[in-house]
CSV table of C-alpha atoms and ligand atoms in Angstrom, one decimal:
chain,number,residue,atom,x,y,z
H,883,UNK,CA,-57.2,-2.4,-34.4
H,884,UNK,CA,-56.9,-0.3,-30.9
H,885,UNK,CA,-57.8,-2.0,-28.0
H,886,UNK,CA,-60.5,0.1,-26.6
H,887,UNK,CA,-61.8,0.1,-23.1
H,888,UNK,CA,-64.3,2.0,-21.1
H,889,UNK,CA,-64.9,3.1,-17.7
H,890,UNK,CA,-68.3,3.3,-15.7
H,891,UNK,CA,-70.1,3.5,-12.5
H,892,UNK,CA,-72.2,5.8,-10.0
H,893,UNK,CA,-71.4,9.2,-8.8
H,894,UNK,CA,-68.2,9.3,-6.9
H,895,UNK,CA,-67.3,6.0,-7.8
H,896,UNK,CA,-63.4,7.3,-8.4
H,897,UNK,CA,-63.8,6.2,-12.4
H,898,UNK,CA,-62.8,9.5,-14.0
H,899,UNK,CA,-59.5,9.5,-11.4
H,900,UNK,CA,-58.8,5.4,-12.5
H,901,UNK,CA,-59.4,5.9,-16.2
H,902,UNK,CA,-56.9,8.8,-15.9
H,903,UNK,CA,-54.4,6.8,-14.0
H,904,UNK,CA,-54.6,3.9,-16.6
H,905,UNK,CA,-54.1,6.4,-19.5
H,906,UNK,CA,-51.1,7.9,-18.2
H,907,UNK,CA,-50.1,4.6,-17.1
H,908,UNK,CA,-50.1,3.0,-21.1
H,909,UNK,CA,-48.5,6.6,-22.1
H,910,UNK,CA,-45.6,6.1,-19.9
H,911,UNK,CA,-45.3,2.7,-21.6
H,912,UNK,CA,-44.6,4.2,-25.0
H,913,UNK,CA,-48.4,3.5,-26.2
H,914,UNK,CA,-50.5,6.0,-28.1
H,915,UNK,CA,-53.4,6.8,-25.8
H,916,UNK,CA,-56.4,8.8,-27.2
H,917,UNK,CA,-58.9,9.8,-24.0
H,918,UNK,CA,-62.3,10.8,-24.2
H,919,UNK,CA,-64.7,12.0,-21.5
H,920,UNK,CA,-68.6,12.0,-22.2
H,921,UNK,CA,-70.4,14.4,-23.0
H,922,UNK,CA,-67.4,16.1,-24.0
H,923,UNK,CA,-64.3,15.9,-26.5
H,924,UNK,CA,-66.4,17.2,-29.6
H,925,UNK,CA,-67.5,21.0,-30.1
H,926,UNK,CA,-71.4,19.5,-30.2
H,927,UNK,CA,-70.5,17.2,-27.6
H,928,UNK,CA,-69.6,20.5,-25.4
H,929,UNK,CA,-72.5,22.0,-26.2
H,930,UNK,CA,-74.2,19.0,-25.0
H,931,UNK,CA,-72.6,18.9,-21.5
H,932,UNK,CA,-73.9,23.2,-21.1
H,933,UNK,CA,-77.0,22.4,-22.1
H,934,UNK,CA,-77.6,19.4,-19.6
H,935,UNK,CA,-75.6,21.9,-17.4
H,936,UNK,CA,-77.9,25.1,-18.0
H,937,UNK,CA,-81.2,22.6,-17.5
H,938,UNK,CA,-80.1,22.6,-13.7
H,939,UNK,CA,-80.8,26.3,-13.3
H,940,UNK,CA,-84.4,26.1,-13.9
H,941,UNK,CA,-86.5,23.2,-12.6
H,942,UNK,CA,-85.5,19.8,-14.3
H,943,UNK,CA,-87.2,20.8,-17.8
H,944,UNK,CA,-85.6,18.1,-20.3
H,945,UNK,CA,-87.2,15.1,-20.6
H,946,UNK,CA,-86.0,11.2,-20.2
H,947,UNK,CA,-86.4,10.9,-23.9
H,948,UNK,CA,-84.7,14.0,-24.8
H,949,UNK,CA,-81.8,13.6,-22.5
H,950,UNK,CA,-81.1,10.3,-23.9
H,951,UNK,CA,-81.2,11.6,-27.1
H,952,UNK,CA,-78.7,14.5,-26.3
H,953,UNK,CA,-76.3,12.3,-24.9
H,954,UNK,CA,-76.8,9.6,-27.8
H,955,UNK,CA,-76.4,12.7,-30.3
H,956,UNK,CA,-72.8,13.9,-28.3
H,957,UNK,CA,-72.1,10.2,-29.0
H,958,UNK,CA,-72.7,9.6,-32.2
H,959,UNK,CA,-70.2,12.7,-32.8
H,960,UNK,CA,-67.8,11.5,-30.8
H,961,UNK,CA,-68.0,8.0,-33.2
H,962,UNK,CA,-67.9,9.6,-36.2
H,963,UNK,CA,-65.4,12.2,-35.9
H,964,UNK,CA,-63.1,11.0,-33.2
H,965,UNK,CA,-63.4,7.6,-32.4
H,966,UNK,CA,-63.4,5.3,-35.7
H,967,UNK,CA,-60.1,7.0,-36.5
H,968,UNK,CA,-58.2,5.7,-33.2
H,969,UNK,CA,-59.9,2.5,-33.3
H,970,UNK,CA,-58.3,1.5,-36.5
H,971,UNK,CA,-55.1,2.2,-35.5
H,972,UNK,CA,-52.5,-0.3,-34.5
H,973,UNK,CA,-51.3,-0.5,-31.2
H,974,UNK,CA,-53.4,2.2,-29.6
H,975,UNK,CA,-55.3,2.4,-26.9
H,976,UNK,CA,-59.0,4.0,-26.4
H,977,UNK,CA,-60.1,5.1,-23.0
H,978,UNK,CA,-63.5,6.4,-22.3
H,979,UNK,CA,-64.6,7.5,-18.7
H,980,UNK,CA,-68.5,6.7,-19.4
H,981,UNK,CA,-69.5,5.3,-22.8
H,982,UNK,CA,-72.3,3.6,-24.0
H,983,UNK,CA,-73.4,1.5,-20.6
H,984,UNK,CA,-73.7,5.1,-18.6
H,985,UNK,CA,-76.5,5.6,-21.6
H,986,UNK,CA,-78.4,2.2,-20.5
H,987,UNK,CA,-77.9,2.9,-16.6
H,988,UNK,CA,-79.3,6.5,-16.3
H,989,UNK,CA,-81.5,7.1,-18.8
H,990,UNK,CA,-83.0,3.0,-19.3
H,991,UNK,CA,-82.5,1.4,-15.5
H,992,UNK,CA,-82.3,5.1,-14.0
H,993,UNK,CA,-84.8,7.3,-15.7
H,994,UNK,CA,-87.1,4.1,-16.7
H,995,UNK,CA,-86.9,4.2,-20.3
H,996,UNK,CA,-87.5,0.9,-21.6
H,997,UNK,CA,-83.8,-0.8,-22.1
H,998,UNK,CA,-84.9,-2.7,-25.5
H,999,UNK,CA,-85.8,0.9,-26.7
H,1000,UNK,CA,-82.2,2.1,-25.2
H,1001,UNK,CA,-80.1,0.2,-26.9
H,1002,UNK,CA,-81.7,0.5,-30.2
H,1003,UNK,CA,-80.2,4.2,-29.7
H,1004,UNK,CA,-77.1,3.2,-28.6
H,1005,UNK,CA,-76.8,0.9,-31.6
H,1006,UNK,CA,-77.3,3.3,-34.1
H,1007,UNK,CA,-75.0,6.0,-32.0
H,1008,UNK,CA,-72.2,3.8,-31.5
H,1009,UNK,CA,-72.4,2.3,-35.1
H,1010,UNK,CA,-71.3,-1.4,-33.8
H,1011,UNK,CA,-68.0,0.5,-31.8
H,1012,UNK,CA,-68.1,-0.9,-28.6
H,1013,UNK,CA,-65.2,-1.3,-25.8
H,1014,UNK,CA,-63.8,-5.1,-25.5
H,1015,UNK,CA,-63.3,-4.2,-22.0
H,1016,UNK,CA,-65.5,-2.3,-19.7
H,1017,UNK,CA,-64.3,-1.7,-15.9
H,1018,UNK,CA,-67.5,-0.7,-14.0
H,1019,UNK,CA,-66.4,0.8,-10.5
H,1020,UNK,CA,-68.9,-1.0,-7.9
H,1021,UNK,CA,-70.0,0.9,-4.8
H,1022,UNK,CA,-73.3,0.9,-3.0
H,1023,UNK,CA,-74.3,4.9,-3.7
H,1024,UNK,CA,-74.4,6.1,-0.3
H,1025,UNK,CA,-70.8,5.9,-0.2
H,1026,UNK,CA,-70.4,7.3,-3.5
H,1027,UNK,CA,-72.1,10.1,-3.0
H,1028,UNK,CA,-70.8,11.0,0.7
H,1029,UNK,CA,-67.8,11.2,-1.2
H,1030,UNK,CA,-68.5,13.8,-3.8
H,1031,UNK,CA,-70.0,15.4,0.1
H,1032,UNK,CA,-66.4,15.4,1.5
H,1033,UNK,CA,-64.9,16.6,-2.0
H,1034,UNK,CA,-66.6,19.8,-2.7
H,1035,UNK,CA,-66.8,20.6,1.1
H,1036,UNK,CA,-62.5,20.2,0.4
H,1037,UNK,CA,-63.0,22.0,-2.3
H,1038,UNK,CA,-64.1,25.5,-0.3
H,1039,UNK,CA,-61.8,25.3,2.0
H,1040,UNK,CA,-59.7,26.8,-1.1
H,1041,UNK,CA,-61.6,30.1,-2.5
H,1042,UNK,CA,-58.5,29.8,-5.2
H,1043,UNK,CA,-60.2,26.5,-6.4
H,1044,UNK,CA,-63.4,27.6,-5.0
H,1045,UNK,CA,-64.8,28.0,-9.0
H,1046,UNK,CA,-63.7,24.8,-10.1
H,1047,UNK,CA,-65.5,23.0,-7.3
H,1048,UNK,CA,-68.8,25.0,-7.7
H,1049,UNK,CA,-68.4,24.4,-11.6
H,1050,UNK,CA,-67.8,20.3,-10.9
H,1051,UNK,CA,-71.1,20.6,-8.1
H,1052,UNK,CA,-73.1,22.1,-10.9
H,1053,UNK,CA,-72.4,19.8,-13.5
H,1054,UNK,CA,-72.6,16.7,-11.6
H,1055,UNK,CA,-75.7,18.0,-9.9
H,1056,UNK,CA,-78.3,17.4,-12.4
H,1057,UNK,CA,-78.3,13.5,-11.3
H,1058,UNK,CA,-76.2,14.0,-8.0
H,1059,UNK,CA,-79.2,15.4,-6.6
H,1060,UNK,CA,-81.6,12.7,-7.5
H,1061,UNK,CA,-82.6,10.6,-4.6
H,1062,UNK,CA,-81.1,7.4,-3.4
H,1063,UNK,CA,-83.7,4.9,-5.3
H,1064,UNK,CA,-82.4,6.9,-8.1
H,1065,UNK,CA,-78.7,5.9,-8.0
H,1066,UNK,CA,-79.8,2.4,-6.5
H,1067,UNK,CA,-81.4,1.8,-9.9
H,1068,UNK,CA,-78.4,2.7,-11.3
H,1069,UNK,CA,-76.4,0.4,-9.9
H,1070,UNK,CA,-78.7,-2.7,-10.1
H,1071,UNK,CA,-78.7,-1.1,-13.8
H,1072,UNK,CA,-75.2,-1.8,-14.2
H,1073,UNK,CA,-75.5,-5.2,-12.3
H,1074,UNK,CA,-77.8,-6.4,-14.7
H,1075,UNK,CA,-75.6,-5.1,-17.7
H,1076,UNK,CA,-72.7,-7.1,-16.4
H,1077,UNK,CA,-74.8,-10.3,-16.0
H,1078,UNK,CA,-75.9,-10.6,-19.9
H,1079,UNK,CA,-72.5,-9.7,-21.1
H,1080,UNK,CA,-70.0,-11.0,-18.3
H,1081,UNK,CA,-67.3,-11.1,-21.0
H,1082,UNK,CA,-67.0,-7.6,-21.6
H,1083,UNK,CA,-67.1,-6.5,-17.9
H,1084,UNK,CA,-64.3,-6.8,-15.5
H,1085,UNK,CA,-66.1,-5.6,-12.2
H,1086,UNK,CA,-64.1,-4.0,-9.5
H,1087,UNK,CA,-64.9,-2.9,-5.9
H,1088,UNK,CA,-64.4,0.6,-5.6
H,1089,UNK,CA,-64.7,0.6,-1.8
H,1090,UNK,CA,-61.3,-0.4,-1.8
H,1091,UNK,CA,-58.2,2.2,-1.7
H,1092,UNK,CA,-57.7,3.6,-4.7
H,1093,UNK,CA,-54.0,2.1,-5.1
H,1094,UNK,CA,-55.3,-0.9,-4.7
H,1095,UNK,CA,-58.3,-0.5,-7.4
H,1096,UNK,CA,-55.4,0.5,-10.1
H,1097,UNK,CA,-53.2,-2.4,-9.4
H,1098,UNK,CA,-56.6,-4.5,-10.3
H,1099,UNK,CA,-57.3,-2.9,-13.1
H,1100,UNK,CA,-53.5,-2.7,-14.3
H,1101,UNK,CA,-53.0,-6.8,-14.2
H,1102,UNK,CA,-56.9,-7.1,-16.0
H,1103,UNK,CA,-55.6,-5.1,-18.7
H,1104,UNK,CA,-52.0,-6.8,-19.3
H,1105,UNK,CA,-54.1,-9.9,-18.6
H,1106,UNK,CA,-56.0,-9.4,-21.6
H,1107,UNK,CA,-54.6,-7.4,-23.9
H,1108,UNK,CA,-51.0,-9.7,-24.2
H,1109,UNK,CA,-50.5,-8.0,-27.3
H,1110,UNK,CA,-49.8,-4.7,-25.6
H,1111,UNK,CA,-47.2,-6.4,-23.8
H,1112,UNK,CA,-44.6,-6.1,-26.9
H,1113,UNK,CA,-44.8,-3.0,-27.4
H,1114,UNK,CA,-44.3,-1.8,-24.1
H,1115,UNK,CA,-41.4,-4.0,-23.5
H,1116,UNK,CA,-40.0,-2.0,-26.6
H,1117,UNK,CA,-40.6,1.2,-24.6
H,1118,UNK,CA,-38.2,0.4,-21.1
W,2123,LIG,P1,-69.7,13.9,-15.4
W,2123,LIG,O1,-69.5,15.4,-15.2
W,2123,LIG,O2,-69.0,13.3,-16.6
W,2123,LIG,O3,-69.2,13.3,-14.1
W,2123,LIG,P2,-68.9,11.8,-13.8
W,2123,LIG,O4,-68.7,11.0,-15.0
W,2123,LIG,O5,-67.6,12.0,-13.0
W,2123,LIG,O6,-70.0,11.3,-12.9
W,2123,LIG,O7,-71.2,13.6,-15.4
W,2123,LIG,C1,-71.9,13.2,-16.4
W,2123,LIG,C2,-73.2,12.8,-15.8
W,2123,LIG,O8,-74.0,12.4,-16.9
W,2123,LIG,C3,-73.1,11.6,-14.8
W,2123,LIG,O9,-73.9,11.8,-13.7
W,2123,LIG,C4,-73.7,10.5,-15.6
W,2123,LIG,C5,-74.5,11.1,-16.7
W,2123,LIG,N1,-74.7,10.4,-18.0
W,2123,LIG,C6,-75.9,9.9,-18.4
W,2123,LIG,O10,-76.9,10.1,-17.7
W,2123,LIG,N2,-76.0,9.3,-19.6
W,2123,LIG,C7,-74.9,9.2,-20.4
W,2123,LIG,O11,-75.0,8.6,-21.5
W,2123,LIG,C8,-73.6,9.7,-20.0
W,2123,LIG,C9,-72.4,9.6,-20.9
W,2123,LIG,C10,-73.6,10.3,-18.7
């Protein structure tokens, strides 16, 4: 079986840049590394992310019970046709920047749909494939999203990127530009996730530089996963 790990936390918590890091990190150690992003890395699961990306041009017109389905439904996809293949592979690795807890944070602790109801969803989307690790990047959201501030204004200070930045604004926007309490529930969300399964979660304080954040979540992973070890010995 592939070790499989995911990767959560708030807006501008530096996930999506650490999950990357790690990846190319177990690559370089002679591992094979399948990556996915949600909503993404499926044609439906595409379609998914324009469709919560279109919803931002009018006012916000999807509801808490249909987004959570539309993510679950990218997810399920993602299971069926993409995931259960890598997992039962020797040797591999899995690494998902959001999975299943991004589900219970927004749209349960976030959006206020009742978790019990959640996870019921997620249960059936996932089919029983969850991460044995999950790194949640910790940060109070104020910080976070100041952050994702100072990024796009870097961002136009390029018109040669200038597209890519108003294209990452927009899609992040739909819960960018919720207000605070919003993303406060969020992370209590996540909290609260971490307390009934502290196994699974290796928490890490993403107010620290990001070198340092990768170091911790390089020696958790080699930590737990002693098995890797072997094989990339084998590699150098
Ligand atoms: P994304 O563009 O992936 O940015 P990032 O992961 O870097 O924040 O944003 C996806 C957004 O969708 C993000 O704000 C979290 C949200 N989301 C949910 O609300 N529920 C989910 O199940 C998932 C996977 C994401």
């Amino acid at each position: 079986m592939a070790v499989f790990i995911s990767f959560e936390g708030g807006e501008g918590s530096g996930k999506s840049t650490q999950a990357e890091i790690l990846a190319e990190r177990l690559r370089n150690s002679g591992l094979a590394v399948e990556f996915v992003h949600e909503p993404g890395s499926t044609e439906l699961g595409w379609h998914v992310r324009d469709i919560l990306k279109r919803g931002l041009l009018g006012e916000r017109a999807i509801s808490a019970e249909a987004e959570l389905f539309l993510f679950s439904a990218a997810r399920a996809e993602l299971v069926l046709k993409v995931l259960q293949s890598f997992l039962a592979q020797p040797n591999a690795v899995v690494i998902a920047d959001r999975y299943v807890d991004s589900t219970s944070a927004y749209q349960g602790y976030g959006r206020g749909i009742p978790i019990e109801q959640v996870a019921v969803v997620n249960a059936l989307a996932t089919r029983g494939a969850m991460p044995c690790l999950t790194f949640l990047l910790d940060l109070p959201p104020v910080n976070g999203l100041t952050r994702i501030g100072d990024l796009q204004l870097g961002f136009r200070l390029d018109d040669s990127i200038l597209y890519a930045g108003e294209a990452r604004a927009q899609e992040g926007a739909r819960f960018e530009d919720e207000p605070l309490e919003f993303h406060e529930r969020v992370r209590q969300g996540y909290l609260e996730l971490v307390a009934n399964e502290p196994d699974r979660f290796c928490v890490i304080d993403a107010t620290l530089p990001e070198r340092r954040v990768s170091e911790l979540i390089w020696d958790e992973v080699c930590d737990r996963f002693p098995e890797l070890t072997p094989v990339m010995e084998s590699a150098n």
